[in-house]
Amino acid sequence: VVSTQSTGHCCMCIKCVLKMDHHCPWVGNCVGFTNYKYFVLFLTYTCVYTLFIVLCCIPYITSVWKQRSDDPLNFHVLILFLIALVFFLTVLGLYSFHIYLLLHNKTTLESSRAPCFRGGFEDSKHYDLGGFENFKQVFGDMPHLWALPVFTSKGNGFEFDTRAYTSTQTDVPGDRYSSVP
């Protein structure tokens, strides 16, 4: 079995996952190369939907507050508002973290430790091509498909574009291990 640089083994699924990000217990699957776009879209849709619920509840709650009504429905709308607000804030934190990772072309696993390459060098920005190019690595080159849950990611999951290094000794991480002075 050939293992690529960013392949991870999931002990929950008992399988190797290309560009493994994490095992998601809520989805019941590993998030990696083939489904990272879907995961980010799921977080996007969840944020938008819970924010929509919160915004729809606000006018109702303010009118109830002004009229001081004792209708039992008011309590249910208040509970709906609070649950949606908590979900929105929680998912927004997770969504913000994954947008940061997406724009820096990192996985959740790489965010805690830099990938190690041949020659022993670690480089946390090796796959970082710039924010927009990193976004296109996951969402593809067709903007009309970015918001749709269809696979448009670039590449095959085995080889990934990397930053272009210049020939200066400070830019090439592997040079610090060479014997040339």
CSV table of C-alpha atoms in Angstrom, one decimal:
chain,number,residue,atom,x,y,z
A,1,VAL,CA,0.0,0.0,0.0
A,2,VAL,CA,1.4,3.4,-1.0
A,3,SER,CA,1.0,6.1,1.6
A,4,THR,CA,1.1,9.7,0.6
A,5,GLN,CA,2.6,12.5,2.8
A,6,SER,CA,-0.7,13.6,4.2
A,7,THR,CA,-2.5,10.2,4.5
A,8,GLY,CA,-3.7,9.4,7.9
A,9,HIS,CA,-4.9,6.2,9.5
A,10,CYS,CA,-8.2,6.5,11.4
A,11,CYS,CA,-8.5,4.1,14.3
A,12,MET,CA,-12.2,4.7,14.5
A,13,CYS,CA,-12.9,3.8,10.8
A,14,ILE,CA,-10.0,1.3,10.6
A,15,LYS,CA,-8.9,2.8,7.2
A,16,CYS,CA,-6.4,5.1,5.6
A,17,VAL,CA,-7.8,8.5,4.6
A,18,LEU,CA,-6.2,10.8,1.9
A,19,LYS,CA,-5.4,14.2,3.4
A,20,MET,CA,-7.0,13.2,6.6
A,21,ASP,CA,-8.4,16.2,8.6
A,22,HIS,CA,-10.1,14.5,11.5
A,23,HIS,CA,-12.7,11.8,12.4
A,24,CYS,CA,-16.0,13.5,12.9
A,25,PRO,CA,-18.3,11.7,15.3
A,26,TRP,CA,-21.3,13.9,14.3
A,27,VAL,CA,-21.0,12.8,10.7
A,28,GLY,CA,-19.8,9.3,11.7
A,29,ASN,CA,-17.0,9.4,9.1
A,30,CYS,CA,-13.5,10.7,8.5
A,31,VAL,CA,-13.1,14.1,6.9
A,32,GLY,CA,-10.4,14.2,4.3
A,33,PHE,CA,-9.6,14.9,0.7
A,34,THR,CA,-12.8,13.5,-0.8
A,35,ASN,CA,-15.3,15.1,1.6
A,36,TYR,CA,-13.7,18.2,3.1
A,37,LYS,CA,-15.7,20.5,0.8
A,38,TYR,CA,-18.9,18.9,1.9
A,39,PHE,CA,-17.9,19.3,5.6
A,40,VAL,CA,-17.1,23.0,5.2
A,41,LEU,CA,-20.4,23.5,3.3
A,42,PHE,CA,-22.2,21.6,6.1
A,43,LEU,CA,-20.8,24.1,8.6
A,44,THR,CA,-21.7,27.0,6.3
A,45,TYR,CA,-25.3,25.8,5.9
A,46,THR,CA,-25.6,25.2,9.6
A,47,CYS,CA,-24.3,28.7,10.5
A,48,VAL,CA,-26.7,30.3,8.0
A,49,TYR,CA,-29.7,28.3,9.1
A,50,THR,CA,-29.2,28.9,12.9
A,51,LEU,CA,-28.5,32.6,12.3
A,52,PHE,CA,-31.7,32.7,10.3
A,53,ILE,CA,-33.7,31.2,13.2
A,54,VAL,CA,-32.1,33.6,15.7
A,55,LEU,CA,-32.9,36.6,13.5
A,56,CYS,CA,-36.5,35.4,12.9
A,57,CYS,CA,-37.1,35.0,16.7
A,58,ILE,CA,-35.8,38.5,17.6
A,59,PRO,CA,-38.8,40.5,16.4
A,60,TYR,CA,-41.2,38.1,18.0
A,61,ILE,CA,-39.3,38.2,21.4
A,62,THR,CA,-39.1,42.0,21.3
A,63,SER,CA,-42.8,42.4,20.7
A,64,VAL,CA,-43.6,39.9,23.5
A,65,TRP,CA,-41.3,41.8,25.8
A,66,LYS,CA,-43.0,45.1,25.1
A,67,GLN,CA,-46.5,43.7,25.5
A,68,ARG,CA,-45.7,41.4,28.5
A,69,SER,CA,-47.9,38.6,27.2
A,70,ASP,CA,-48.4,35.4,29.2
A,71,ASP,CA,-49.0,33.2,26.2
A,72,PRO,CA,-47.2,29.8,26.6
A,73,LEU,CA,-46.0,30.0,23.0
A,74,ASN,CA,-43.7,32.8,24.1
A,75,PHE,CA,-41.7,30.4,26.3
A,76,HIS,CA,-41.3,28.0,23.4
A,77,VAL,CA,-40.0,30.8,21.1
A,78,LEU,CA,-37.6,32.0,23.8
A,79,ILE,CA,-36.2,28.4,24.2
A,80,LEU,CA,-35.9,28.1,20.4
A,81,PHE,CA,-34.1,31.4,20.3
A,82,LEU,CA,-31.6,30.4,23.0
A,83,ILE,CA,-30.9,26.9,21.5
A,84,ALA,CA,-30.4,28.4,18.0
A,85,LEU,CA,-28.1,31.1,19.5
A,86,VAL,CA,-26.0,28.5,21.3
A,87,PHE,CA,-25.8,26.3,18.3
A,88,PHE,CA,-24.9,29.3,16.1
A,89,LEU,CA,-22.1,30.5,18.3
A,90,THR,CA,-20.7,27.0,18.8
A,91,VAL,CA,-20.7,26.1,15.1
A,92,LEU,CA,-19.4,29.6,14.2
A,93,GLY,CA,-16.3,28.9,16.3
A,94,LEU,CA,-15.7,25.5,14.5
A,95,TYR,CA,-16.5,27.1,11.1
A,96,SER,CA,-14.1,30.0,11.7
A,97,PHE,CA,-11.3,27.5,12.7
A,98,HIS,CA,-11.9,25.5,9.5
A,99,ILE,CA,-12.0,28.6,7.3
A,100,TYR,CA,-8.6,29.5,8.8
A,101,LEU,CA,-7.3,26.0,8.1
A,102,LEU,CA,-8.7,26.1,4.5
A,103,LEU,CA,-7.1,29.5,3.7
A,104,HIS,CA,-3.7,28.2,5.0
A,105,ASN,CA,-4.1,24.8,3.3
A,106,LYS,CA,-3.7,22.8,6.6
A,107,THR,CA,-5.6,20.0,8.1
A,108,THR,CA,-6.7,19.8,11.7
A,109,LEU,CA,-3.9,17.3,12.4
A,110,GLU,CA,-1.4,19.6,10.8
A,111,SER,CA,-2.6,22.6,12.9
A,112,SER,CA,-1.2,20.9,16.0
A,113,ARG,CA,2.1,19.7,14.4
A,114,ALA,CA,3.8,20.7,11.2
A,115,PRO,CA,4.2,18.0,8.6
A,116,CYS,CA,7.7,16.4,8.5
A,117,PHE,CA,9.3,15.8,5.0
A,118,ARG,CA,12.2,13.8,3.7
A,119,GLY,CA,15.4,15.1,5.0
A,120,GLY,CA,13.9,15.7,8.4
A,121,PHE,CA,12.7,19.3,7.9
A,122,GLU,CA,9.3,20.5,9.2
A,123,ASP,CA,7.5,23.1,7.3
A,124,SER,CA,4.1,24.3,8.5
A,125,LYS,CA,3.6,26.4,5.3
A,126,HIS,CA,4.8,23.9,2.7
A,127,TYR,CA,1.3,23.5,1.2
A,128,ASP,CA,0.2,27.1,1.6
A,129,LEU,CA,-0.3,28.6,-1.8
A,130,GLY,CA,-2.0,31.7,-0.7
A,131,GLY,CA,-5.5,32.2,0.6
A,132,PHE,CA,-7.4,32.2,-2.7
A,133,GLU,CA,-5.4,29.3,-4.3
A,134,ASN,CA,-5.8,27.3,-1.1
A,135,PHE,CA,-9.6,27.9,-1.3
A,136,LYS,CA,-9.6,26.7,-4.9
A,137,GLN,CA,-7.7,23.5,-3.9
A,138,VAL,CA,-10.8,22.5,-2.0
A,139,PHE,CA,-13.7,24.2,-3.8
A,140,GLY,CA,-12.3,24.0,-7.4
A,141,ASP,CA,-12.0,26.4,-10.3
A,142,MET,CA,-15.7,26.7,-11.1
A,143,PRO,CA,-17.3,29.5,-8.9
A,144,HIS,CA,-20.8,28.5,-9.9
A,145,LEU,CA,-20.3,25.2,-8.1
A,146,TRP,CA,-18.7,26.5,-4.9
A,147,ALA,CA,-21.9,26.6,-2.9
A,148,LEU,CA,-23.2,23.3,-4.2
A,149,PRO,CA,-22.4,19.9,-2.6
A,150,VAL,CA,-20.7,18.4,-5.7
A,151,PHE,CA,-17.1,17.3,-5.8
A,152,THR,CA,-14.9,19.9,-7.4
A,153,SER,CA,-11.6,19.7,-5.4
A,154,LYS,CA,-8.4,19.9,-7.4
A,155,GLY,CA,-6.0,17.0,-7.7
A,156,ASN,CA,-6.2,13.3,-7.0
A,157,GLY,CA,-5.5,13.1,-3.3
A,158,PHE,CA,-2.0,11.6,-3.8
A,159,GLU,CA,-0.1,14.7,-5.0
A,160,PHE,CA,-0.6,18.2,-3.8
A,161,ASP,CA,0.8,21.5,-5.1
A,162,THR,CA,3.4,23.1,-2.8
A,163,ARG,CA,5.0,26.5,-2.5
A,164,ALA,CA,7.8,27.3,-5.0
A,165,TYR,CA,11.1,27.7,-3.2
A,166,THR,CA,13.8,29.9,-4.5
A,167,SER,CA,17.4,28.7,-4.5
A,168,THR,CA,18.5,30.8,-1.5
A,169,GLN,CA,19.5,28.9,1.5
A,170,THR,CA,17.0,30.6,3.8
A,171,ASP,CA,14.1,29.7,1.5
A,172,VAL,CA,14.8,26.0,1.1
A,173,PRO,CA,14.2,24.1,4.3
A,174,GLY,CA,16.2,21.1,3.1
A,175,ASP,CA,19.4,23.2,2.7
A,176,ARG,CA,20.0,23.3,6.4
A,177,TYR,CA,20.7,19.6,6.3
A,178,SER,CA,23.0,19.6,3.4
A,179,SER,CA,26.8,19.5,3.8
A,180,VAL,CA,27.5,22.5,1.6
A,181,PRO,CA,28.7,25.5,3.6
